[in-house]
Amino acid sequence: MNLCAHQVFDRMLLRGDMATKLRFTAYSSPVLMAELHDLRKRNKRRSVRMIKCRAEGGRVPVGDDVFSVTTSSKYEVDYLGQSTKGDLNLKLDPLHSFGNGQATLEGPIEEVARTEAQAAENLIRELGIEGPFSAQHSPRGIFCSRTLNLRSISVIGYDMDYTLMHYNVMAWEGRAYDYCMENLKNMGFPVDGLSFDPELVIRGLMIDKEKGNLVKADRFGYVQRAMHGTNMLSNKAVSEIYGRELVDLRNQSRWEFLNTFFSVSEAVAYAQMVDRLDDGSISADLGTLDYKGLYKAVAKALFRAHVEGQLKSEIMSKPELFVEPDPELPLALLDQKEAGKKLLLITNSDYHYTDKMMKHSFNKFLPNDMDWRDLFDMVIVSARKPEFFQMSHPLYEVVTGEGLMRPCFKAETGGLYSGGSAQMVESSLNVHGDEILYVGDHIYTDVSVSKVHLRWRTALICRELEEEYMALICSRGHREELIELINQKEVVGDLFNQLRLALQRRSKGRPAQTLAATNLADQELTETMQKLLIVMQRLDEKIGLMLESDGELFNKRWGFLSRAGLWDKSHLMRQIEKYADIYTSRVSNFLNYTPFMYFRSQEQSLAHDSPLPDTAMEN
């Protein structure tokens, strides 16, 4: 983490509320995590007491005496198109229940809302609770692409790898790379002198298997940056190779999208082997190889590393070397469960690996000797996603701690299963479509397929958001300077273009745009254009260098994860917006938002949203 990132992180820690301090300190102490949980309970009780004190005399009804919950049979649809299932309703007369305090709720709602919003801000500050609005403007925010009422969600399903469990990328993908290269060596490929370099690639790139390139595209599919082997290509080379075509991920025989951290080791190995193919190091004994054949060889070598089990056996034997623990995560899930959500774990990992890794990551942070299994209403291992969301597979129940299984035809709450299908989950729990939120890290396997085929609500976990958020803050000065230079060039360029048009008309014996432009002396016209052209050329040189370095605080080769160029979105970001209703860096970020959060998407800007001049409005 660079210096600027540390400064941002320090500012987060210095916000001053007890809950925030406890949470960050508790990364190294399960005892403090329990204290944090108690603190949150005390805050809730204190909130109830404060409300009681505001009432006039006698016993004040609380809890079930006051509120009822909107059921699935009586829900409405609100003005943003969201189900009101799970919303609280008042059983008593809304104003009568406050006694003499009802006057504070009478009058124009605009005034009432202004008063109560200020009071709410004061109270949440007194309670020492970090609300979602402060968390929103931080690396740990949850960002909304499509409005989502979390209260209406009955079931939350989770992926495991890189979702509930975050691996140290250098350790996990580094070992995957090592096993891959060992397999390539056994196949006869020259791998000596190569080492794992995760900075070569980022999530969201595409492998062009026909040309041996890795590319970064914008939201439209136009290639903005490209690397052949491990060598970045110039803008001119990118234009010559890709200027007349778009990246089409539907063409899977050519394009491979780096959806997840698991793609990093494969992409690094492939880029390095392209260099070996180009320099003639690969023996002719392996046959005639093109870039597509080389990709198949690398993918096969990595697949063997996963299937043969050596990699996962090594991780299971020393999970502390590969897993980055998150003490807040089990508490976030516990809040959801206690709020009435049914929690599912749906993972492609097998039972033994899942049980070992979940015990390591969860049990020591859970209260009252809870086991990780106690959090989940249903666990499905070896799910075979994305097919899990598209078709049915045989269902087996895991019946012993050793993983012994027996055929099963219906899943039950509390069960541990292998295989099956999403339709089976819906049928067993009697929930469907948008009553289910699925959370995963793979834009296709987890998010896209469940959205397209089942209309489940979706959340994407993208850990890199934290680093990008801080890199963007540290790049703010650079970007402001760059934008100022671009604006200056536009002003200079506008004048140059008008003078060029005046010169063109003059050469044809026609008057310029205005009388003043027509009367401009030839020498003044020519000299002004020469001066402006020199300024624009120098600006182009400066802007070009600054654009190349934009985003280098995140990755020197590829820039920011979510951006392509200064203003446009990357192809990955477009995929996230299209398929993920919400996205965030880690599951524990839900802790600041409560299980009752109403996520509202932000206004989307359009090219013609710029404010019109007053004169235009008058006309």
Coordinates of C-alpha atoms in Angstrom, one line a residue:
M1 CA 0.0 0.0 0.0
N2 CA 1.5 3.4 -1.0
L3 CA 1.8 6.4 1.3
C4 CA -1.3 8.1 0.0
A5 CA -3.3 4.9 0.6
H6 CA -2.1 4.8 4.2
Q7 CA -3.2 8.4 4.7
V8 CA -6.7 7.6 3.4
F9 CA -6.9 4.6 5.6
D10 CA -5.8 6.6 8.6
R11 CA -8.5 9.2 8.0
M12 CA -11.0 6.4 8.1
L13 CA -9.7 5.3 11.5
L14 CA -9.8 8.8 12.9
R15 CA -13.5 9.4 12.3
G16 CA -14.0 9.0 16.0
D17 CA -16.9 6.7 16.8
M18 CA -16.4 3.8 19.1
A19 CA -18.0 1.2 16.8
T20 CA -15.5 2.0 14.0
K21 CA -12.5 1.9 16.3
L22 CA -13.6 -1.5 17.7
R23 CA -14.2 -2.9 14.3
F24 CA -10.8 -2.1 13.0
T25 CA -9.0 -3.0 16.2
A26 CA -10.9 -6.3 16.3
Y27 CA -9.2 -7.6 13.2
S28 CA -6.7 -9.2 15.6
S29 CA -9.1 -10.0 18.5
P30 CA -12.2 -12.3 18.6
V31 CA -12.9 -11.0 22.1
L32 CA -13.2 -7.5 20.8
M33 CA -15.5 -8.7 18.1
A34 CA -17.9 -10.0 20.8
E35 CA -17.6 -6.6 22.5
L36 CA -18.6 -4.9 19.3
H37 CA -21.6 -7.1 19.0
D38 CA -22.6 -6.3 22.6
L39 CA -22.1 -2.6 21.9
R40 CA -24.4 -2.7 18.9
K41 CA -27.1 -4.4 21.0
R42 CA -26.7 -1.8 23.8
N43 CA -27.0 1.0 21.2
K44 CA -30.3 -0.5 20.0
R45 CA -31.6 -0.7 23.6
R46 CA -30.5 2.8 24.2
S47 CA -32.4 4.0 21.1
V48 CA -35.6 2.4 22.4
R49 CA -35.1 4.0 25.9
M50 CA -34.7 7.4 24.2
I51 CA -37.9 7.0 22.3
K52 CA -39.7 6.0 25.5
C53 CA -38.5 9.1 27.2
R54 CA -40.1 11.2 24.6
A55 CA -43.6 9.8 25.2
E56 CA -46.0 11.2 27.8
G57 CA -46.6 9.0 30.9
G58 CA -47.5 5.4 31.3
R59 CA -46.2 2.3 29.6
V60 CA -45.0 2.9 26.1
P61 CA -45.8 0.0 23.7
V62 CA -42.7 -1.3 21.9
G63 CA -41.8 -4.0 19.5
D64 CA -44.6 -6.3 18.4
D65 CA -47.1 -4.1 20.2
V66 CA -46.4 -1.2 17.8
F67 CA -45.1 -2.8 14.6
S68 CA -46.2 -5.4 12.1
V69 CA -44.2 -6.7 9.2
T70 CA -45.6 -6.7 5.6
T71 CA -45.9 -10.3 4.5
S72 CA -45.4 -11.8 1.1
S73 CA -49.1 -12.2 0.6
K74 CA -49.9 -8.5 1.4
Y75 CA -47.0 -6.6 -0.1
E76 CA -47.4 -3.6 -2.4
V77 CA -45.0 -2.2 -5.0
D78 CA -43.6 1.3 -4.2
Y79 CA -42.9 4.3 -6.4
L80 CA -39.5 2.9 -7.4
G81 CA -40.9 -0.5 -8.4
Q82 CA -39.7 -2.3 -5.3
S83 CA -41.7 -4.8 -3.2
T84 CA -42.6 -3.6 0.2
K85 CA -42.4 -7.1 1.7
G86 CA -40.5 -6.9 5.0
D87 CA -41.4 -3.3 5.6
L88 CA -42.6 -2.4 9.1
N89 CA -46.0 -0.9 9.6
L90 CA -47.6 0.9 12.6
K91 CA -50.4 -1.0 14.4
L92 CA -51.4 2.1 16.4
D93 CA -52.7 5.4 15.2
P94 CA -49.5 7.1 13.9
L95 CA -50.1 10.4 15.7
H96 CA -52.0 9.2 18.8
S97 CA -49.2 6.8 19.7
F98 CA -46.9 9.9 20.4
G99 CA -49.3 11.6 22.9
N100 CA -48.7 15.3 23.1
G101 CA -45.6 14.8 20.9
Q102 CA -47.9 14.5 17.9
A103 CA -47.6 18.2 17.2
T104 CA -44.0 17.6 16.0
L105 CA -45.3 15.4 13.2
E106 CA -48.1 17.8 12.0
G107 CA -47.7 20.4 9.4
P108 CA -46.2 20.4 5.9
I109 CA -44.2 17.2 5.4
E110 CA -41.4 19.1 3.9
E111 CA -40.8 21.0 7.2
V112 CA -41.4 17.8 9.3
A113 CA -38.9 15.9 7.2
R114 CA -36.3 18.6 7.5
T115 CA -36.6 18.6 11.3
E116 CA -36.7 14.9 11.7
A117 CA -33.7 14.3 9.3
Q118 CA -31.6 16.6 11.4
A119 CA -32.7 14.9 14.6
A120 CA -31.9 11.5 13.0
E121 CA -28.4 12.7 12.2
N122 CA -27.9 13.9 15.7
L123 CA -29.2 10.7 17.2
I124 CA -27.1 8.3 15.1
R125 CA -24.1 10.4 16.0
E126 CA -24.9 10.1 19.7
L127 CA -25.4 6.4 19.4
G128 CA -21.9 6.1 17.9
I129 CA -23.2 4.1 14.9
E130 CA -21.6 4.5 11.5
G131 CA -24.5 4.9 9.1
P132 CA -24.6 3.8 5.5
F133 CA -24.2 7.4 4.2
S134 CA -20.8 7.8 5.7
A135 CA -19.8 4.3 4.6
Q136 CA -20.9 5.1 1.1
H137 CA -18.1 7.6 0.7
S138 CA -15.3 5.1 1.6
P139 CA -13.5 2.2 0.1
R140 CA -15.9 -0.1 2.0
G141 CA -19.1 1.3 0.5
I142 CA -21.8 -0.7 -1.2
F143 CA -22.6 0.8 -4.5
C144 CA -26.0 0.4 -6.3
S145 CA -26.6 0.0 -10.0
R146 CA -30.2 -1.0 -9.7
T147 CA -32.5 -0.1 -6.8
L148 CA -32.8 -2.9 -4.3
N149 CA -35.0 -3.1 -1.2
L150 CA -33.0 -5.5 1.1
R151 CA -36.1 -5.8 3.3
S152 CA -37.9 -7.6 0.6
I153 CA -35.2 -10.2 0.2
S154 CA -36.1 -13.5 1.8
V155 CA -33.0 -15.6 0.9
I156 CA -29.4 -14.5 0.5
G157 CA -27.1 -17.0 -1.2
Y158 CA -23.3 -16.8 -1.1
D159 CA -20.4 -18.1 -3.1
M160 CA -17.4 -19.1 -1.1
D161 CA -14.0 -18.6 -2.8
Y162 CA -13.1 -14.9 -3.1
T163 CA -16.5 -14.0 -1.7
L164 CA -17.0 -15.3 1.8
M165 CA -13.3 -16.1 1.9
H166 CA -10.6 -13.8 0.5
Y167 CA -7.3 -15.4 -0.5
N168 CA -3.9 -13.7 -0.5
V169 CA -3.6 -13.4 -4.3
M170 CA 0.2 -13.6 -4.3
A171 CA 0.1 -16.8 -2.2
W172 CA -2.9 -18.6 -3.8
E173 CA -2.5 -17.6 -7.4
G174 CA 1.3 -17.8 -7.0
R175 CA 1.0 -21.5 -6.1
A176 CA -1.5 -22.1 -8.8
Y177 CA 1.0 -20.6 -11.3
D178 CA 3.8 -22.8 -9.9
Y179 CA 1.8 -26.0 -10.4
C180 CA 0.7 -24.8 -13.9
M181 CA 4.3 -24.1 -14.9
E182 CA 5.4 -27.5 -13.5
N183 CA 2.8 -29.2 -15.7
L184 CA 3.9 -27.2 -18.7
K185 CA 7.5 -28.2 -18.1
N186 CA 6.4 -31.8 -18.0
M187 CA 4.7 -31.3 -21.3
G188 CA 7.9 -30.1 -22.8
F189 CA 7.5 -26.3 -22.7
P190 CA 10.5 -24.0 -21.7
V191 CA 9.6 -22.4 -18.4
D192 CA 13.0 -21.8 -16.8
G193 CA 13.6 -18.3 -15.6
L194 CA 9.9 -17.4 -15.4
S195 CA 8.2 -16.2 -12.2
F196 CA 4.7 -15.1 -11.1
D197 CA 4.1 -11.4 -11.7
P198 CA 0.5 -10.5 -10.8
E199 CA 1.1 -6.9 -11.9
L200 CA 1.0 -8.1 -15.5
V201 CA -2.8 -8.3 -15.5
I202 CA -5.9 -7.1 -13.8
R203 CA -9.4 -8.4 -13.7
G204 CA -11.6 -7.4 -16.6
L205 CA -9.0 -7.9 -19.4
M206 CA -9.7 -10.2 -22.3
I207 CA -7.3 -12.7 -23.8
D208 CA -7.3 -12.6 -27.6
K209 CA -6.4 -16.2 -28.3
E210 CA -6.0 -15.6 -32.0
K211 CA -3.3 -12.9 -31.7
G212 CA -1.7 -13.7 -28.4
N213 CA -2.7 -10.4 -26.8
L214 CA -4.3 -9.2 -23.6
V215 CA -6.6 -6.2 -24.2
K216 CA -8.6 -3.7 -22.2
A217 CA -11.8 -2.5 -23.8
D218 CA -14.2 0.3 -23.0
R219 CA -17.9 -0.2 -22.4
F220 CA -18.6 -0.4 -26.2
G221 CA -16.0 -3.1 -26.8
Y222 CA -13.4 -0.8 -28.4
V223 CA -9.9 -1.8 -27.4
Q224 CA -8.1 1.0 -25.5
R225 CA -4.9 -0.8 -24.4
A226 CA -3.2 -4.0 -25.5
M227 CA -0.3 -6.2 -24.6
H228 CA 1.3 -8.8 -26.8
G229 CA 3.0 -11.4 -24.7
T230 CA 4.4 -9.2 -21.9
N231 CA 5.0 -6.1 -24.0
M232 CA 2.6 -3.2 -24.1
L233 CA 1.6 -2.1 -27.6
S234 CA 1.6 1.6 -28.7
N235 CA -1.6 3.5 -29.5
K236 CA -0.8 3.2 -33.2
A237 CA -0.3 -0.5 -33.0
V238 CA -3.6 -0.9 -31.1
S239 CA -5.4 1.2 -33.7
E240 CA -3.9 -0.9 -36.6
I241 CA -4.8 -4.2 -35.0
Y242 CA -8.2 -3.4 -33.5
G243 CA -9.4 -0.2 -35.1
R244 CA -12.0 -1.9 -37.2
E245 CA -13.4 -4.5 -34.8
L246 CA -15.1 -4.7 -31.4
V247 CA -14.5 -7.2 -28.6
D248 CA -17.4 -9.7 -28.7
L249 CA -17.4 -11.9 -25.6
R250 CA -20.0 -14.2 -27.2
N251 CA -17.2 -15.4 -29.5
Q252 CA -15.7 -17.7 -26.9
S253 CA -13.4 -19.4 -29.4
R254 CA -11.4 -16.2 -29.6
W255 CA -12.0 -14.2 -26.4
E256 CA -11.4 -15.2 -22.8
F257 CA -12.7 -12.7 -20.2
L258 CA -10.7 -12.5 -16.9
N259 CA -13.7 -12.6 -14.6
T260 CA -12.1 -13.3 -11.3
F261 CA -8.8 -13.5 -9.3
F262 CA -8.7 -17.2 -10.4
S263 CA -7.9 -15.9 -13.9
V264 CA -4.7 -14.1 -12.9
S265 CA -2.4 -17.1 -12.8
E266 CA -3.6 -18.3 -16.2
A267 CA -3.2 -14.9 -17.9
V268 CA 0.3 -14.4 -16.5
A269 CA 1.4 -17.8 -17.6
Y270 CA -0.1 -17.4 -21.1
A271 CA 1.5 -13.9 -21.6
Q272 CA 4.9 -15.3 -20.7
M273 CA 4.5 -18.3 -22.9
V274 CA 3.6 -16.1 -25.9
D275 CA 7.0 -14.5 -25.5
R276 CA 8.6 -17.9 -25.6
L277 CA 6.6 -18.8 -28.7
D278 CA 7.6 -15.6 -30.5
D279 CA 11.3 -16.0 -29.7
G280 CA 11.4 -19.6 -31.0
S281 CA 12.1 -21.2 -27.6
I282 CA 9.3 -23.7 -27.9
S283 CA 10.5 -27.0 -29.4
A284 CA 9.2 -28.1 -32.7
D285 CA 8.6 -31.5 -31.1
L286 CA 5.4 -30.1 -29.6
G287 CA 4.1 -29.7 -33.1
T288 CA 2.9 -26.6 -34.9
L289 CA 1.6 -24.2 -32.3
D290 CA -0.4 -21.0 -32.9
Y291 CA -1.5 -18.6 -30.1
K292 CA -4.8 -20.4 -29.8
G293 CA -3.1 -23.8 -29.4
L294 CA -0.8 -22.3 -26.9
Y295 CA -3.7 -21.0 -24.8
K296 CA -5.2 -24.5 -24.8
A297 CA -1.9 -25.9 -23.5
V298 CA -1.7 -23.4 -20.7
A299 CA -5.4 -23.8 -19.7
K300 CA -4.9 -27.6 -19.7
A301 CA -1.9 -27.3 -17.4
L302 CA -3.7 -25.1 -15.0
F303 CA -6.8 -27.3 -15.0
R304 CA -4.7 -30.3 -14.1
A305 CA -3.3 -28.3 -11.2
H306 CA -6.8 -27.8 -9.8
V307 CA -8.2 -31.3 -10.6
E308 CA -5.3 -33.3 -9.3
G309 CA -5.8 -31.9 -5.9
Q310 CA -2.3 -31.0 -4.9
L311 CA -3.0 -27.3 -4.8
K312 CA -6.0 -27.5 -2.5
S313 CA -4.4 -30.1 -0.3
E314 CA -1.5 -27.7 0.3
I315 CA -3.9 -24.9 1.1
M316 CA -6.0 -27.1 3.5
S317 CA -2.8 -28.1 5.3
K318 CA -1.8 -24.5 6.0
P319 CA -4.9 -22.2 5.4
E320 CA -3.3 -19.4 7.5
L321 CA -0.8 -18.9 4.7
F322 CA -3.4 -18.4 2.0
V323 CA -6.6 -16.9 3.7
E324 CA -6.9 -13.3 4.8
P325 CA -9.4 -13.4 7.7
D326 CA -12.2 -10.9 8.1
P327 CA -13.6 -10.9 11.7
E328 CA -16.5 -8.7 10.7
L329 CA -17.8 -11.1 8.1
P330 CA -19.5 -13.7 10.4
L331 CA -21.2 -10.9 12.3
A332 CA -22.6 -9.4 9.1
L333 CA -24.2 -12.8 8.2
L334 CA -25.4 -13.2 11.8
D335 CA -27.3 -9.9 11.5
Q336 CA -28.9 -11.1 8.3
K337 CA -29.9 -14.4 9.8
E338 CA -31.4 -12.8 12.9
A339 CA -33.4 -10.5 10.7
G340 CA -35.2 -13.5 9.2
K341 CA -33.2 -14.0 6.1
K342 CA -32.5 -17.6 5.0
L343 CA -28.8 -17.9 4.2
L344 CA -27.4 -20.3 1.6
L345 CA -23.9 -21.3 0.7
I346 CA -23.6 -22.4 -2.9
T347 CA -20.0 -23.2 -3.9
N348 CA -18.3 -25.2 -6.6
S349 CA -15.7 -26.4 -4.1
D350 CA -16.0 -29.9 -2.7
Y351 CA -17.2 -30.7 0.8
H352 CA -13.8 -31.4 2.5
Y353 CA -12.3 -28.2 1.2
T354 CA -15.4 -26.2 2.0
D355 CA -15.7 -27.5 5.6
K356 CA -12.0 -27.0 6.3
M357 CA -11.7 -23.5 5.0
M358 CA -15.0 -22.3 6.5
K359 CA -14.1 -23.6 9.9
H360 CA -10.8 -21.8 9.7
S361 CA -12.3 -18.5 8.5
F362 CA -15.5 -18.4 10.5
N363 CA -15.6 -20.4 13.7
K364 CA -13.2 -18.4 15.8
F365 CA -15.2 -15.2 15.1
L366 CA -18.6 -16.5 16.0
P367 CA -20.2 -16.1 19.4
N368 CA -21.4 -18.8 21.8
D369 CA -19.5 -21.6 20.3
M370 CA -21.4 -21.4 17.1
D371 CA -20.2 -23.4 14.1
W372 CA -20.1 -22.0 10.6
R373 CA -22.9 -24.4 9.6
D374 CA -25.2 -22.8 12.1
L375 CA -25.3 -19.6 10.0
F376 CA -26.7 -21.3 6.9
D377 CA -30.1 -22.7 6.3
M378 CA -28.7 -24.8 3.4
V379 CA -25.2 -25.6 2.1
I380 CA -24.6 -26.9 -1.4
V381 CA -21.1 -28.0 -2.4
S382 CA -19.8 -29.2 -5.8
A383 CA -22.6 -27.0 -7.3
R384 CA -21.2 -27.0 -10.8
K385 CA -22.0 -23.3 -11.5
P386 CA -22.9 -21.9 -14.0
E387 CA -24.8 -25.1 -14.9
F388 CA -26.4 -25.0 -11.4
F389 CA -28.4 -22.0 -12.5
Q390 CA -29.3 -23.4 -15.9
M391 CA -30.1 -27.1 -15.6
S392 CA -30.7 -29.9 -13.1
H393 CA -28.1 -32.3 -11.8
P394 CA -28.5 -35.2 -9.4
L395 CA -28.8 -34.1 -5.8
Y396 CA -26.9 -35.9 -3.0
E397 CA -27.0 -35.4 0.7
V398 CA -23.7 -35.3 2.6
V399 CA -24.5 -37.5 5.6
T400 CA -21.2 -37.9 7.5
G401 CA -18.3 -35.8 8.5
E402 CA -16.1 -37.8 6.2
G403 CA -18.2 -36.7 3.2
L404 CA -20.2 -39.9 2.6
M405 CA -23.2 -39.1 0.3
R406 CA -26.5 -40.7 -0.6
P407 CA -29.0 -39.8 -3.4
C408 CA -31.6 -37.3 -2.4
F409 CA -34.7 -36.1 -4.2
K410 CA -35.7 -33.0 -2.1
A411 CA -33.6 -30.6 -0.2
E412 CA -34.6 -29.6 3.4
T413 CA -33.8 -26.6 5.5
G414 CA -30.6 -27.2 7.5
G415 CA -29.3 -29.8 5.0
L416 CA -25.9 -30.2 3.4
Y417 CA -26.0 -31.2 -0.2
S418 CA -23.9 -31.8 -3.3
G419 CA -25.0 -30.9 -6.8
G420 CA -28.7 -30.1 -7.5
S421 CA -30.0 -27.0 -9.1
A422 CA -31.2 -23.5 -8.4
Q423 CA -34.7 -24.5 -9.3
M424 CA -34.5 -27.1 -6.5
V425 CA -33.5 -24.4 -4.1
E426 CA -36.5 -22.2 -5.1
S427 CA -38.9 -25.2 -4.7
S428 CA -37.5 -26.3 -1.4
L429 CA -37.6 -22.8 0.2
N430 CA -40.8 -21.7 -1.6
V431 CA -39.1 -18.6 -2.9
H432 CA -38.6 -17.4 -6.5
G433 CA -36.9 -14.8 -8.6
D434 CA -36.4 -11.4 -7.0
E435 CA -36.9 -12.7 -3.5
I436 CA -33.4 -14.2 -3.7
L437 CA -30.1 -12.2 -3.6
Y438 CA -27.0 -14.1 -4.8
V439 CA -23.6 -12.8 -3.9
G440 CA -20.4 -13.8 -5.7
D441 CA -17.2 -12.7 -7.2
H442 CA -17.5 -14.1 -10.8
I443 CA -19.3 -11.7 -13.1
Y444 CA -20.5 -14.6 -15.3
T445 CA -20.7 -17.8 -13.2
D446 CA -22.2 -16.1 -10.2
V447 CA -23.9 -12.9 -11.3
S448 CA -24.8 -12.9 -15.0
V449 CA -26.2 -16.4 -15.2
S450 CA -28.4 -16.2 -12.1
K451 CA -29.7 -12.8 -13.2
V452 CA -30.4 -13.8 -16.8
H453 CA -31.9 -17.2 -16.3
L454 CA -33.6 -16.9 -12.9
R455 CA -34.1 -13.1 -12.3
W456 CA -32.4 -13.4 -8.9
R457 CA -31.1 -10.1 -7.5
T458 CA -27.3 -10.0 -7.6
A459 CA -24.3 -8.6 -5.7
L460 CA -20.7 -8.7 -7.0
I461 CA -17.7 -8.8 -4.7
C462 CA -14.7 -7.0 -6.1
R463 CA -11.9 -6.6 -3.6
E464 CA -9.9 -4.4 -5.9
L465 CA -12.4 -1.6 -5.4
E466 CA -10.7 -0.6 -2.1
E467 CA -7.4 -0.1 -3.8
E468 CA -8.9 1.7 -6.7
Y469 CA -10.9 4.0 -4.5
M470 CA -7.8 5.1 -2.7
A471 CA -5.8 5.3 -6.0
L472 CA -8.5 7.6 -7.4
I473 CA -8.3 9.9 -4.4
C474 CA -4.5 10.1 -4.7
S475 CA -4.9 10.8 -8.5
R476 CA -7.3 13.6 -8.0
G477 CA -4.8 16.4 -8.5
H478 CA -3.3 14.7 -11.6
R479 CA -6.8 14.3 -13.1
E480 CA -7.8 17.9 -12.4
E481 CA -4.7 19.1 -14.1
L482 CA -5.3 16.8 -17.1
I483 CA -8.9 18.0 -17.4
E484 CA -7.8 21.7 -17.2
L485 CA -5.3 21.1 -20.1
I486 CA -8.0 19.4 -22.2
N487 CA -10.4 22.2 -21.6
Q488 CA -7.7 24.8 -22.6
K489 CA -7.1 22.8 -25.8
E490 CA -10.8 22.9 -26.6
V491 CA -10.9 26.7 -26.3
V492 CA -7.7 27.1 -28.4
G493 CA -9.0 24.5 -30.8
D494 CA -12.4 26.1 -31.2
L495 CA -10.7 29.4 -32.3
F496 CA -8.3 27.5 -34.6
N497 CA -11.1 25.7 -36.4
Q498 CA -13.1 28.9 -36.9
L499 CA -10.1 30.6 -38.4
R500 CA -9.4 27.6 -40.6
L501 CA -12.9 27.8 -41.9
A502 CA -12.5 31.5 -42.5
L503 CA -9.3 30.8 -44.5
Q504 CA -11.0 28.1 -46.5
R505 CA -13.9 30.4 -47.5
R506 CA -11.4 33.2 -48.3
S507 CA -9.6 30.9 -50.7
K508 CA -12.9 30.2 -52.5
G509 CA -13.7 33.9 -52.7
R510 CA -16.5 33.7 -50.1
P511 CA -17.0 35.9 -47.0
A512 CA -16.1 34.4 -43.6
Q513 CA -18.6 33.7 -40.8
T514 CA -18.7 37.3 -39.6
L515 CA -17.8 40.7 -41.0
A516 CA -14.9 41.0 -38.5
A517 CA -13.5 37.6 -39.6
T518 CA -13.8 38.6 -43.3
N519 CA -11.9 41.8 -42.7
L520 CA -9.1 40.1 -40.8
A521 CA -5.7 40.7 -42.5
D522 CA -4.1 37.8 -44.2
Q523 CA -0.9 38.0 -42.2
E524 CA -2.8 38.2 -38.9
L525 CA -5.0 35.3 -39.8
T526 CA -2.0 33.1 -40.8
E527 CA 0.2 34.1 -37.8
T528 CA -2.6 33.5 -35.3
M529 CA -3.3 30.1 -36.8
Q530 CA 0.4 29.2 -36.6
K531 CA 0.6 30.2 -33.0
L532 CA -2.5 28.3 -32.1
L533 CA -1.3 25.2 -33.9
I534 CA 2.0 25.2 -32.0
V535 CA 0.1 25.5 -28.7
M536 CA -2.2 22.6 -29.6
Q537 CA 0.7 20.4 -30.6
R538 CA 2.5 21.0 -27.3
L539 CA -0.7 20.4 -25.4
D540 CA -1.2 17.1 -27.3
E541 CA 2.3 15.9 -26.2
K542 CA 1.6 16.8 -22.6
I543 CA -1.9 15.4 -22.5
G544 CA -0.8 12.2 -24.2
L545 CA 1.9 11.5 -21.5
M546 CA -0.5 12.3 -18.7
L547 CA -3.2 10.0 -20.2
E548 CA -0.7 7.2 -20.3
S549 CA 0.1 7.6 -16.7
D550 CA -3.5 8.1 -15.6
G551 CA -4.4 5.2 -13.3
E552 CA -0.8 4.0 -12.8
L553 CA -1.3 4.2 -9.0
F554 CA -3.7 1.2 -9.5
N555 CA -1.7 -0.6 -12.2
K556 CA 1.1 0.8 -14.3
R557 CA 0.2 -1.1 -17.4
W558 CA -3.6 -1.0 -17.4
G559 CA -4.7 1.9 -15.3
F560 CA -7.9 1.8 -13.3
L561 CA -10.1 -1.3 -13.1
S562 CA -13.4 0.5 -13.7
R563 CA -12.3 3.1 -16.3
A564 CA -11.0 3.1 -19.9
G565 CA -9.5 6.4 -20.7
L566 CA -10.2 9.6 -18.7
W567 CA -14.0 9.6 -18.7
D568 CA -15.3 6.3 -20.1
K569 CA -16.1 3.1 -18.3
S570 CA -14.2 -0.1 -18.8
H571 CA -15.9 -3.2 -20.3
L572 CA -15.8 -4.8 -16.9
M573 CA -17.6 -1.9 -15.3
R574 CA -20.3 -2.1 -18.0
Q575 CA -20.8 -5.8 -17.2
I576 CA -21.0 -5.0 -13.5
E577 CA -23.7 -2.3 -14.1
K578 CA -25.6 -4.6 -16.4
Y579 CA -25.7 -7.7 -14.2
A580 CA -24.9 -6.7 -10.6
D581 CA -27.7 -4.8 -8.7
I582 CA -25.1 -3.8 -6.0
Y583 CA -21.4 -4.3 -5.8
T584 CA -18.8 -3.9 -3.1
S585 CA -15.3 -4.9 -2.0
R586 CA -16.3 -7.5 0.6
V587 CA -19.3 -9.1 2.2
S588 CA -18.6 -7.6 5.7
N589 CA -19.4 -4.2 4.3
F590 CA -23.1 -5.2 4.8
L591 CA -22.4 -4.6 8.5
N592 CA -22.7 -0.9 8.1
Y593 CA -25.9 -1.1 6.1
T594 CA -28.2 -3.3 8.2
P595 CA -30.3 -6.1 6.8
F596 CA -33.1 -3.5 6.2
M597 CA -31.3 -1.2 3.8
Y598 CA -33.0 0.3 0.8
F599 CA -30.3 0.7 -1.8
R600 CA -31.3 3.4 -4.3
S601 CA -29.4 3.7 -7.6
Q602 CA -28.0 7.1 -8.3
E603 CA -28.9 9.5 -11.1
Q604 CA -27.2 8.5 -14.4
S605 CA -25.6 11.3 -16.3
L606 CA -26.2 11.8 -20.0
A607 CA -24.2 13.7 -22.6
H608 CA -27.0 16.4 -22.8
D609 CA -27.4 16.8 -19.0
S610 CA -25.1 19.9 -19.0
P611 CA -27.0 23.0 -17.7
L612 CA -28.3 25.2 -20.4
P613 CA -27.3 28.9 -20.4
D614 CA -29.9 31.3 -19.1
T615 CA -30.4 32.8 -22.6
A616 CA -31.3 29.4 -24.0
M617 CA -33.9 28.9 -21.3
E618 CA -35.4 32.3 -22.1
N619 CA -35.7 31.4 -25.7

